Amino acid sequence: MKGQEWYQADDVAEEYDDKRFSRGGRLIDRREKRALLEAVGPVEGREILEIACGTGRFTTMLARRGADVVGLDISAAMLRQGREKARRAGVADHLEFLRGDAGRLPFPDDHFDTVVAMRFFHLADDPEGFLREMRRVASDRIVFDTFNRFSARSIYNWALPMGSRLYSKSEVAVLLAKADLTLVDVADDFLVPYGLYRAIPNALAAPIRAADEAVGALPTADHFASVSYWTARVR
Amino acid sequence: MKESLLEILCCPLDKHDLELEDAEYEENEVVSGTLICTECGERYPIEDGIPNLLPPDMREGTPA
């Protein structure tokens, strides 16, 4: 099955959170949410758009913290899960979901304070076009993550259901410049690739994570980091 | 979707305003209807309360 079909299938959407973010995956979930909050800054009263929001892990969290959020995704099945999650969390009044194409967003210029895309750019066939479109609808901030070239992640890329695009730091710098964005901050994380965390029980994940963080604190470790979280400002 | 979302939505192709037609409501939510571009006339369905703003070439039945 092609990646896009796999992602949009009903049964995949229904089991998506359970499969990806239970067990060792819970650590990833927590770490990613913390990284996003750090990158986004204060969210209260902000208008935020999330591209490729999937089942709404981040949209629900941002709405809960007082942002007005719109989540966009290609998959109706994923969005149905997102809406359920928003209702359960009692944030449905501050959160809207819609289907759309990240390359042709159905919003006017400069509408959102912040535009976010997590776990998106490794699947993007036209990163330059997508980033330009995110910038078009943002008035202040853009936040996204990339999987890095020369990281432990390369080892298990073959196991992903769809080809995964890796970026070097300089490639991202060029992308930002081309989209008229100024880099504010970049944070690196996860020396051990996600796939390993997903496969192991939580009890084991924590010690591995601790070792991971200890190594990650060494000055040379940045070059091997698996994920980078980028914050950029509209020029 | 809530009807207020209409204030920010626009046509993904030409970015012009959309008009809501044949709307059905359930508890302040638009659960079905059609969004029509006031400029090019392209129609975007609201399915299960979720507006589908995918451009015509990316909808179901269209090779991705």
PDB file of C-alpha atoms in Angstrom:
ATOM      1  CA  MET A   1       0.000   0.000   0.000  1.00  0.00           C
ATOM      2  CA  LYS A   2       1.335   3.417  -0.829  1.00  0.00           C
ATOM      3  CA  GLY A   3       2.169   5.709   2.113  1.00  0.00           C
ATOM      4  CA  GLN A   4      -0.682   8.115   1.513  1.00  0.00           C
ATOM      5  CA  GLU A   5      -3.282   5.325   1.307  1.00  0.00           C
ATOM      6  CA  TRP A   6      -1.875   3.639   4.391  1.00  0.00           C
ATOM      7  CA  TYR A   7      -2.098   6.884   6.343  1.00  0.00           C
ATOM      8  CA  GLN A   8      -5.694   7.540   5.336  1.00  0.00           C
ATOM      9  CA  ALA A   9      -7.107   4.057   5.981  1.00  0.00           C
ATOM     10  CA  ASP A  10      -9.784   3.935   8.719  1.00  0.00           C
ATOM     11  CA  ASP A  11      -8.213   1.086  10.704  1.00  0.00           C
ATOM     12  CA  VAL A  12      -4.796   2.762  10.632  1.00  0.00           C
ATOM     13  CA  ALA A  13      -6.314   5.984  12.009  1.00  0.00           C
ATOM     14  CA  GLU A  14      -8.218   4.158  14.743  1.00  0.00           C
ATOM     15  CA  GLU A  15      -5.123   2.385  16.029  1.00  0.00           C
ATOM     16  CA  TYR A  16      -2.673   5.178  15.266  1.00  0.00           C
ATOM     17  CA  ASP A  17      -2.295   6.636  18.771  1.00  0.00           C
ATOM     18  CA  ASP A  18      -2.325   3.217  20.471  1.00  0.00           C
ATOM     19  CA  LYS A  19       0.321   1.793  18.181  1.00  0.00           C
ATOM     20  CA  ARG A  20       2.604   4.789  18.031  1.00  0.00           C
ATOM     21  CA  PHE A  21       2.326   6.439  21.396  1.00  0.00           C
ATOM     22  CA  SER A  22       1.792   3.677  23.919  1.00  0.00           C
ATOM     23  CA  ARG A  23       4.644   1.659  25.492  1.00  0.00           C
ATOM     24  CA  GLY A  24       8.024   3.310  24.840  1.00  0.00           C
ATOM     25  CA  GLY A  25       6.186   5.659  22.499  1.00  0.00           C
ATOM     26  CA  ARG A  26       4.802   7.534  25.494  1.00  0.00           C
ATOM     27  CA  LEU A  27       8.263   8.982  26.078  1.00  0.00           C
ATOM     28  CA  ILE A  28       8.355  10.278  22.518  1.00  0.00           C
ATOM     29  CA  ASP A  29       4.889  11.769  22.920  1.00  0.00           C
ATOM     30  CA  ARG A  30       5.866  13.608  26.083  1.00  0.00           C
ATOM     31  CA  ARG A  31       9.207  14.798  24.712  1.00  0.00           C
ATOM     32  CA  GLU A  32       7.660  16.030  21.468  1.00  0.00           C
ATOM     33  CA  LYS A  33       4.935  17.937  23.286  1.00  0.00           C
ATOM     34  CA  ARG A  34       7.476  19.601  25.543  1.00  0.00           C
ATOM     35  CA  ALA A  35       9.668  20.501  22.561  1.00  0.00           C
ATOM     36  CA  LEU A  36       6.693  21.973  20.731  1.00  0.00           C
ATOM     37  CA  LEU A  37       5.602  24.074  23.712  1.00  0.00           C
ATOM     38  CA  GLU A  38       9.129  25.401  24.137  1.00  0.00           C
ATOM     39  CA  ALA A  39       9.322  26.267  20.442  1.00  0.00           C
ATOM     40  CA  VAL A  40       5.872  27.868  20.216  1.00  0.00           C
ATOM     41  CA  GLY A  41       6.195  30.034  23.350  1.00  0.00           C
ATOM     42  CA  PRO A  42       3.120  31.440  25.126  1.00  0.00           C
ATOM     43  CA  VAL A  43      -0.037  30.127  23.421  1.00  0.00           C
ATOM     44  CA  GLU A  44      -2.854  31.794  25.369  1.00  0.00           C
ATOM     45  CA  GLY A  45      -5.128  33.681  22.964  1.00  0.00           C
ATOM     46  CA  ARG A  46      -2.928  32.915  19.941  1.00  0.00           C
ATOM     47  CA  GLU A  47      -4.303  31.809  16.584  1.00  0.00           C
ATOM     48  CA  ILE A  48      -2.437  28.625  15.686  1.00  0.00           C
ATOM     49  CA  LEU A  49      -2.603  26.429  12.586  1.00  0.00           C
ATOM     50  CA  GLU A  50      -1.198  22.912  12.628  1.00  0.00           C
ATOM     51  CA  ILE A  51      -0.352  21.343   9.272  1.00  0.00           C
ATOM     52  CA  ALA A  52      -0.691  17.537   9.104  1.00  0.00           C
ATOM     53  CA  CYS A  53      -2.317  17.425  12.548  1.00  0.00           C
ATOM     54  CA  GLY A  54      -3.232  13.721  12.284  1.00  0.00           C
ATOM     55  CA  THR A  55      -5.248  12.588  15.286  1.00  0.00           C
ATOM     56  CA  GLY A  56      -4.768  15.949  17.014  1.00  0.00           C
ATOM     57  CA  ARG A  57      -2.160  15.108  19.656  1.00  0.00           C
ATOM     58  CA  PHE A  58      -0.751  18.641  19.491  1.00  0.00           C
ATOM     59  CA  THR A  59      -3.885  20.569  18.505  1.00  0.00           C
ATOM     60  CA  THR A  60      -5.725  19.306  21.595  1.00  0.00           C
ATOM     61  CA  MET A  61      -2.811  20.221  23.865  1.00  0.00           C
ATOM     62  CA  LEU A  62      -2.539  23.736  22.382  1.00  0.00           C
ATOM     63  CA  ALA A  63      -6.310  24.343  22.632  1.00  0.00           C
ATOM     64  CA  ARG A  64      -6.251  23.183  26.241  1.00  0.00           C
ATOM     65  CA  ARG A  65      -3.658  25.860  26.955  1.00  0.00           C
ATOM     66  CA  GLY A  66      -5.899  28.601  25.608  1.00  0.00           C
ATOM     67  CA  ALA A  67      -4.983  28.887  21.925  1.00  0.00           C
ATOM     68  CA  ASP A  68      -7.521  29.052  19.114  1.00  0.00           C
ATOM     69  CA  VAL A  69      -6.427  26.186  16.932  1.00  0.00           C
ATOM     70  CA  VAL A  70      -7.121  24.947  13.422  1.00  0.00           C
ATOM     71  CA  GLY A  71      -5.876  21.474  12.511  1.00  0.00           C
ATOM     72  CA  LEU A  72      -5.430  20.572   8.853  1.00  0.00           C
ATOM     73  CA  ASP A  73      -4.789  17.095   7.502  1.00  0.00           C
ATOM     74  CA  ILE A  74      -5.231  15.144   4.267  1.00  0.00           C
ATOM     75  CA  SER A  75      -6.995  12.226   6.018  1.00  0.00           C
ATOM     76  CA  ALA A  76     -10.678  12.286   7.000  1.00  0.00           C
ATOM     77  CA  ALA A  77     -10.169   9.191   9.191  1.00  0.00           C
ATOM     78  CA  MET A  78      -7.402  10.859  11.219  1.00  0.00           C
ATOM     79  CA  LEU A  79      -9.490  14.024  11.653  1.00  0.00           C
ATOM     80  CA  ARG A  80     -12.489  12.053  12.927  1.00  0.00           C
ATOM     81  CA  GLN A  81     -10.209  10.691  15.670  1.00  0.00           C
ATOM     82  CA  GLY A  82      -9.004  14.231  16.343  1.00  0.00           C
ATOM     83  CA  ARG A  83     -12.524  15.549  16.760  1.00  0.00           C
ATOM     84  CA  GLU A  84     -13.384  12.816  19.233  1.00  0.00           C
ATOM     85  CA  LYS A  85     -10.258  13.600  21.218  1.00  0.00           C
ATOM     86  CA  ALA A  86     -11.103  17.331  21.261  1.00  0.00           C
ATOM     87  CA  ARG A  87     -14.618  16.593  22.517  1.00  0.00           C
ATOM     88  CA  ARG A  88     -13.364  14.323  25.264  1.00  0.00           C
ATOM     89  CA  ALA A  89     -10.872  17.001  26.328  1.00  0.00           C
ATOM     90  CA  GLY A  90     -13.644  19.639  26.352  1.00  0.00           C
ATOM     91  CA  VAL A  91     -11.778  21.934  23.922  1.00  0.00           C
ATOM     92  CA  ALA A  92     -14.007  21.537  20.852  1.00  0.00           C
ATOM     93  CA  ASP A  93     -14.984  25.233  21.059  1.00  0.00           C
ATOM     94  CA  HIS A  94     -11.389  26.298  20.438  1.00  0.00           C
ATOM     95  CA  LEU A  95     -10.423  23.710  17.882  1.00  0.00           C
ATOM     96  CA  GLU A  96     -11.523  23.206  14.266  1.00  0.00           C
ATOM     97  CA  PHE A  97     -10.437  20.453  11.906  1.00  0.00           C
ATOM     98  CA  LEU A  98     -10.461  20.439   8.140  1.00  0.00           C
ATOM     99  CA  ARG A  99      -9.114  18.496   5.191  1.00  0.00           C
ATOM    100  CA  GLY A 100      -6.754  20.328   2.935  1.00  0.00           C
ATOM    101  CA  ASP A 101      -3.532  20.359   0.934  1.00  0.00           C
ATOM    102  CA  ALA A 102      -0.482  21.754   2.748  1.00  0.00           C
ATOM    103  CA  GLY A 103       0.719  23.187  -0.563  1.00  0.00           C
ATOM    104  CA  ARG A 104      -2.494  25.131  -1.219  1.00  0.00           C
ATOM    105  CA  LEU A 105      -3.874  26.272   2.131  1.00  0.00           C
ATOM    106  CA  PRO A 106      -7.460  27.571   2.235  1.00  0.00           C
ATOM    107  CA  PHE A 107      -6.588  30.626   4.365  1.00  0.00           C
ATOM    108  CA  PRO A 108      -5.814  34.274   3.619  1.00  0.00           C
ATOM    109  CA  ASP A 109      -2.292  35.731   3.938  1.00  0.00           C
ATOM    110  CA  ASP A 110      -0.885  36.377   7.451  1.00  0.00           C
ATOM    111  CA  HIS A 111      -3.967  35.031   9.227  1.00  0.00           C
ATOM    112  CA  PHE A 112      -2.359  32.903  11.966  1.00  0.00           C
ATOM    113  CA  ASP A 113       0.075  34.029  14.655  1.00  0.00           C
ATOM    114  CA  THR A 114       1.852  30.687  14.540  1.00  0.00           C
ATOM    115  CA  VAL A 115       1.927  27.822  12.045  1.00  0.00           C
ATOM    116  CA  VAL A 116       3.177  24.437  13.231  1.00  0.00           C
ATOM    117  CA  ALA A 117       4.115  21.251  11.345  1.00  0.00           C
ATOM    118  CA  MET A 118       5.316  18.304  13.440  1.00  0.00           C
ATOM    119  CA  ARG A 119       6.402  15.002  11.873  1.00  0.00           C
ATOM    120  CA  PHE A 120       5.618  16.455   8.499  1.00  0.00           C
ATOM    121  CA  PHE A 121       8.775  17.503   6.690  1.00  0.00           C
ATOM    122  CA  HIS A 122      10.250  14.003   6.566  1.00  0.00           C
ATOM    123  CA  LEU A 123       7.290  13.098   4.326  1.00  0.00           C
ATOM    124  CA  ALA A 124       7.208  16.304   2.289  1.00  0.00           C
ATOM    125  CA  ASP A 125       7.848  15.940  -1.441  1.00  0.00           C
ATOM    126  CA  ASP A 126       8.165  19.718  -1.888  1.00  0.00           C
ATOM    127  CA  PRO A 127       9.572  21.135   1.386  1.00  0.00           C
ATOM    128  CA  GLU A 128      10.346  24.510  -0.164  1.00  0.00           C
ATOM    129  CA  GLY A 129       6.799  24.963  -1.465  1.00  0.00           C
ATOM    130  CA  PHE A 130       5.229  23.793   1.816  1.00  0.00           C
ATOM    131  CA  LEU A 131       7.388  26.120   3.918  1.00  0.00           C
ATOM    132  CA  ARG A 132       6.589  29.064   1.652  1.00  0.00           C
ATOM    133  CA  GLU A 133       2.860  28.322   2.002  1.00  0.00           C
ATOM    134  CA  MET A 134       3.146  28.060   5.816  1.00  0.00           C
ATOM    135  CA  ARG A 135       4.898  31.404   5.821  1.00  0.00           C
ATOM    136  CA  ARG A 136       2.200  32.965   3.617  1.00  0.00           C
ATOM    137  CA  VAL A 137      -0.547  32.313   6.201  1.00  0.00           C
ATOM    138  CA  ALA A 138       1.624  33.143   9.270  1.00  0.00           C
ATOM    139  CA  SER A 139       2.215  36.599  10.701  1.00  0.00           C
ATOM    140  CA  ASP A 140       4.769  35.740  13.389  1.00  0.00           C
ATOM    141  CA  ARG A 141       6.153  32.273  13.967  1.00  0.00           C
ATOM    142  CA  ILE A 142       6.775  28.958  12.202  1.00  0.00           C
ATOM    143  CA  VAL A 143       7.631  25.790  14.139  1.00  0.00           C
ATOM    144  CA  PHE A 144       8.528  22.424  12.599  1.00  0.00           C
ATOM    145  CA  ASP A 145      10.762  19.398  13.097  1.00  0.00           C
ATOM    146  CA  THR A 146      13.099  17.544  10.771  1.00  0.00           C
ATOM    147  CA  PHE A 147      14.780  14.156  10.919  1.00  0.00           C
ATOM    148  CA  ASN A 148      18.471  14.631  10.412  1.00  0.00           C
ATOM    149  CA  ARG A 149      20.881  13.266   7.928  1.00  0.00           C
ATOM    150  CA  PHE A 150      23.856  11.518   9.606  1.00  0.00           C
ATOM    151  CA  SER A 151      21.692  10.363  12.496  1.00  0.00           C
ATOM    152  CA  ALA A 152      20.987   6.999  14.068  1.00  0.00           C
ATOM    153  CA  ARG A 153      17.656   7.214  12.321  1.00  0.00           C
ATOM    154  CA  SER A 154      19.171   6.411   8.935  1.00  0.00           C
ATOM    155  CA  ILE A 155      19.775   2.887  10.159  1.00  0.00           C
ATOM    156  CA  TYR A 156      16.156   1.922  10.288  1.00  0.00           C
ATOM    157  CA  ASN A 157      14.672   4.104   7.565  1.00  0.00           C
ATOM    158  CA  TRP A 158      13.983   1.079   5.416  1.00  0.00           C
ATOM    159  CA  ALA A 159      11.417  -0.030   8.016  1.00  0.00           C
ATOM    160  CA  LEU A 160       9.173   3.012   7.557  1.00  0.00           C
ATOM    161  CA  PRO A 161       5.968   2.496   5.575  1.00  0.00           C
ATOM    162  CA  MET A 162       6.919   5.411   3.349  1.00  0.00           C
ATOM    163  CA  GLY A 163      10.272   6.822   2.314  1.00  0.00           C
ATOM    164  CA  SER A 164      11.577   9.295   4.835  1.00  0.00           C
ATOM    165  CA  ARG A 165      13.382  12.496   3.886  1.00  0.00           C
ATOM    166  CA  LEU A 166      16.368  13.447   6.012  1.00  0.00           C
ATOM    167  CA  TYR A 167      17.752  16.969   6.225  1.00  0.00           C
ATOM    168  CA  SER A 168      21.136  18.430   7.054  1.00  0.00           C
ATOM    169  CA  LYS A 169      21.250  21.622   9.101  1.00  0.00           C
ATOM    170  CA  SER A 170      22.518  23.618   6.132  1.00  0.00           C
ATOM    171  CA  GLU A 171      19.677  22.371   3.924  1.00  0.00           C
ATOM    172  CA  VAL A 172      17.147  23.670   6.448  1.00  0.00           C
ATOM    173  CA  ALA A 173      19.011  26.990   6.700  1.00  0.00           C
ATOM    174  CA  VAL A 174      18.700  27.401   2.933  1.00  0.00           C
ATOM    175  CA  LEU A 175      14.997  26.482   3.038  1.00  0.00           C
ATOM    176  CA  LEU A 176      14.370  29.107   5.727  1.00  0.00           C
ATOM    177  CA  ALA A 177      16.229  31.803   3.792  1.00  0.00           C
ATOM    178  CA  LYS A 178      14.350  31.011   0.589  1.00  0.00           C
ATOM    179  CA  ALA A 179      11.022  31.293   2.448  1.00  0.00           C
ATOM    180  CA  ASP A 180      12.031  34.670   3.933  1.00  0.00           C
ATOM    181  CA  LEU A 181      12.175  33.285   7.477  1.00  0.00           C
ATOM    182  CA  THR A 182      14.653  34.104  10.233  1.00  0.00           C
ATOM    183  CA  LEU A 183      15.873  31.288  12.469  1.00  0.00           C
ATOM    184  CA  VAL A 184      15.067  31.934  16.135  1.00  0.00           C
ATOM    185  CA  ASP A 185      16.101  28.653  17.698  1.00  0.00           C
ATOM    186  CA  VAL A 186      16.890  25.017  16.980  1.00  0.00           C
ATOM    187  CA  ALA A 187      16.816  22.209  19.558  1.00  0.00           C
ATOM    188  CA  ASP A 188      18.105  18.674  19.001  1.00  0.00           C
ATOM    189  CA  ASP A 189      16.919  15.456  20.541  1.00  0.00           C
ATOM    190  CA  PHE A 190      16.775  11.656  20.404  1.00  0.00           C
ATOM    191  CA  LEU A 191      19.981   9.910  19.552  1.00  0.00           C
ATOM    192  CA  VAL A 192      18.169   6.596  19.617  1.00  0.00           C
ATOM    193  CA  PRO A 193      15.630   6.441  16.802  1.00  0.00           C
ATOM    194  CA  TYR A 194      11.882   6.460  17.435  1.00  0.00           C
ATOM    195  CA  GLY A 195      11.393   2.940  16.094  1.00  0.00           C
ATOM    196  CA  LEU A 196      13.363   1.473  18.972  1.00  0.00           C
ATOM    197  CA  TYR A 197      11.365   3.376  21.582  1.00  0.00           C
ATOM    198  CA  ARG A 198       8.130   2.182  20.035  1.00  0.00           C
ATOM    199  CA  ALA A 199       9.230  -1.423  20.129  1.00  0.00           C
ATOM    200  CA  ILE A 200      10.198  -1.564  23.796  1.00  0.00           C
ATOM    201  CA  PRO A 201       8.074  -1.491  26.964  1.00  0.00           C
ATOM    202  CA  ASN A 202       7.968   1.709  29.020  1.00  0.00           C
ATOM    203  CA  ALA A 203       9.971   0.189  31.878  1.00  0.00           C
ATOM    204  CA  LEU A 204      12.927  -0.270  29.532  1.00  0.00           C
ATOM    205  CA  ALA A 205      12.402   2.939  27.622  1.00  0.00           C
ATOM    206  CA  ALA A 206      13.151   5.201  30.573  1.00  0.00           C
ATOM    207  CA  PRO A 207      16.691   3.893  31.269  1.00  0.00           C
ATOM    208  CA  ILE A 208      17.573   3.957  27.575  1.00  0.00           C
ATOM    209  CA  ARG A 209      16.250   7.490  27.403  1.00  0.00           C
ATOM    210  CA  ALA A 210      18.385   8.457  30.410  1.00  0.00           C
ATOM    211  CA  ALA A 211      21.499   7.084  28.697  1.00  0.00           C
ATOM    212  CA  ASP A 212      20.433   8.858  25.539  1.00  0.00           C
ATOM    213  CA  GLU A 213      20.169  12.184  27.361  1.00  0.00           C
ATOM    214  CA  ALA A 214      23.546  11.717  29.060  1.00  0.00           C
ATOM    215  CA  VAL A 215      25.250  11.182  25.700  1.00  0.00           C
ATOM    216  CA  GLY A 216      23.162  13.944  24.144  1.00  0.00           C
ATOM    217  CA  ALA A 217      24.628  16.412  26.633  1.00  0.00           C
ATOM    218  CA  LEU A 218      28.159  15.859  25.244  1.00  0.00           C
ATOM    219  CA  PRO A 219      29.317  18.701  22.996  1.00  0.00           C
ATOM    220  CA  THR A 220      29.890  16.519  19.908  1.00  0.00           C
ATOM    221  CA  ALA A 221      26.540  14.740  20.162  1.00  0.00           C
ATOM    222  CA  ASP A 222      24.577  17.331  18.158  1.00  0.00           C
ATOM    223  CA  HIS A 223      25.871  15.888  14.908  1.00  0.00           C
ATOM    224  CA  PHE A 224      24.233  12.568  15.682  1.00  0.00           C
ATOM    225  CA  ALA A 225      20.897  13.889  16.917  1.00  0.00           C
ATOM    226  CA  SER A 226      17.906  12.310  15.213  1.00  0.00           C
ATOM    227  CA  VAL A 227      15.392  15.129  15.444  1.00  0.00           C
ATOM    228  CA  SER A 228      15.700  18.904  15.296  1.00  0.00           C
ATOM    229  CA  TYR A 229      12.946  21.284  16.362  1.00  0.00           C
ATOM    230  CA  TRP A 230      13.090  24.557  14.425  1.00  0.00           C
ATOM    231  CA  THR A 231      11.576  27.904  15.409  1.00  0.00           C
ATOM    232  CA  ALA A 232      11.580  30.659  12.801  1.00  0.00           C
ATOM    233  CA  ARG A 233      10.160  34.135  12.631  1.00  0.00           C
ATOM    234  CA  VAL A 234       8.466  35.783   9.662  1.00  0.00           C
ATOM    235  CA  ARG A 235      10.710  38.563   8.335  1.00  0.00           C
TER     236      ARG A 235
ATOM    237  CA  MET B   1     -17.361  22.903  11.905  1.00  0.00           C
ATOM    238  CA  LYS B   2     -18.723  26.043  13.460  1.00  0.00           C
ATOM    239  CA  GLU B   3     -20.114  28.600  11.057  1.00  0.00           C
ATOM    240  CA  SER B   4     -17.561  31.127  12.313  1.00  0.00           C
ATOM    241  CA  LEU B   5     -14.825  29.102  10.587  1.00  0.00           C
ATOM    242  CA  LEU B   6     -16.248  30.461   7.338  1.00  0.00           C
ATOM    243  CA  GLU B   7     -14.803  33.867   8.218  1.00  0.00           C
ATOM    244  CA  ILE B   8     -11.271  32.563   7.762  1.00  0.00           C
ATOM    245  CA  LEU B   9     -11.712  29.845   5.128  1.00  0.00           C
ATOM    246  CA  CYS B  10     -11.084  30.683   1.511  1.00  0.00           C
ATOM    247  CA  CYS B  11     -10.786  28.838  -1.783  1.00  0.00           C
ATOM    248  CA  PRO B  12      -7.474  26.913  -1.853  1.00  0.00           C
ATOM    249  CA  LEU B  13      -7.136  27.653  -5.572  1.00  0.00           C
ATOM    250  CA  ASP B  14      -7.717  31.417  -5.856  1.00  0.00           C
ATOM    251  CA  LYS B  15      -8.087  32.450  -2.156  1.00  0.00           C
ATOM    252  CA  HIS B  16     -11.481  34.111  -2.717  1.00  0.00           C
ATOM    253  CA  ASP B  17     -14.337  33.946  -0.182  1.00  0.00           C
ATOM    254  CA  LEU B  18     -16.583  30.900   0.169  1.00  0.00           C
ATOM    255  CA  GLU B  19     -20.356  30.779   0.526  1.00  0.00           C
ATOM    256  CA  LEU B  20     -22.169  28.100   2.525  1.00  0.00           C
ATOM    257  CA  GLU B  21     -25.077  26.305   0.828  1.00  0.00           C
ATOM    258  CA  ASP B  22     -27.521  23.570   1.925  1.00  0.00           C
ATOM    259  CA  ALA B  23     -26.219  23.694   5.491  1.00  0.00           C
ATOM    260  CA  GLU B  24     -27.516  21.221   8.069  1.00  0.00           C
ATOM    261  CA  TYR B  25     -26.914  21.976  11.719  1.00  0.00           C
ATOM    262  CA  GLU B  26     -26.541  19.960  14.917  1.00  0.00           C
ATOM    263  CA  GLU B  27     -25.918  21.811  18.192  1.00  0.00           C
ATOM    264  CA  ASN B  28     -24.263  24.944  16.703  1.00  0.00           C
ATOM    265  CA  GLU B  29     -22.202  22.841  14.315  1.00  0.00           C
ATOM    266  CA  VAL B  30     -22.528  22.677  10.550  1.00  0.00           C
ATOM    267  CA  VAL B  31     -22.572  18.905   9.949  1.00  0.00           C
ATOM    268  CA  SER B  32     -23.128  18.944   6.208  1.00  0.00           C
ATOM    269  CA  GLY B  33     -23.386  21.368   3.321  1.00  0.00           C
ATOM    270  CA  THR B  34     -21.316  22.770   0.492  1.00  0.00           C
ATOM    271  CA  LEU B  35     -18.808  25.608   0.411  1.00  0.00           C
ATOM    272  CA  ILE B  36     -18.765  27.380  -2.937  1.00  0.00           C
ATOM    273  CA  CYS B  37     -16.083  29.773  -4.163  1.00  0.00           C
ATOM    274  CA  THR B  38     -17.610  33.151  -4.993  1.00  0.00           C
ATOM    275  CA  GLU B  39     -15.011  33.624  -7.746  1.00  0.00           C
ATOM    276  CA  CYS B  40     -14.349  30.326  -9.545  1.00  0.00           C
ATOM    277  CA  GLY B  41     -17.471  28.429  -8.426  1.00  0.00           C
ATOM    278  CA  GLU B  42     -15.499  25.374  -7.210  1.00  0.00           C
ATOM    279  CA  ARG B  43     -17.539  23.346  -4.664  1.00  0.00           C
ATOM    280  CA  TYR B  44     -16.127  21.944  -1.419  1.00  0.00           C
ATOM    281  CA  PRO B  45     -18.250  19.478   0.592  1.00  0.00           C
ATOM    282  CA  ILE B  46     -18.644  19.391   4.377  1.00  0.00           C
ATOM    283  CA  GLU B  47     -18.555  15.702   5.364  1.00  0.00           C
ATOM    284  CA  ASP B  48     -19.422  14.544   8.908  1.00  0.00           C
ATOM    285  CA  GLY B  49     -18.911  18.127  10.090  1.00  0.00           C
ATOM    286  CA  ILE B  50     -15.405  18.305   8.595  1.00  0.00           C
ATOM    287  CA  PRO B  51     -14.993  20.643   5.611  1.00  0.00           C
ATOM    288  CA  ASN B  52     -13.056  19.106   2.743  1.00  0.00           C
ATOM    289  CA  LEU B  53     -10.942  21.886   1.246  1.00  0.00           C
ATOM    290  CA  LEU B  54      -8.746  19.527  -0.765  1.00  0.00           C
ATOM    291  CA  PRO B  55      -8.354  20.930  -4.275  1.00  0.00           C
ATOM    292  CA  PRO B  56     -10.338  18.911  -6.862  1.00  0.00           C
ATOM    293  CA  ASP B  57      -7.230  17.073  -8.129  1.00  0.00           C
ATOM    294  CA  MET B  58      -6.561  15.628  -4.648  1.00  0.00           C
ATOM    295  CA  ARG B  59     -10.024  14.332  -3.794  1.00  0.00           C
ATOM    296  CA  GLU B  60     -11.039  10.657  -3.532  1.00  0.00           C
ATOM    297  CA  GLY B  61     -10.932   8.835  -6.815  1.00  0.00           C
ATOM    298  CA  THR B  62      -8.198  11.135  -8.079  1.00  0.00           C
ATOM    299  CA  PRO B  63      -4.794   9.473  -8.400  1.00  0.00           C
ATOM    300  CA  ALA B  64      -2.492  11.051  -5.770  1.00  0.00           C
TER     301      ALA B  64
END
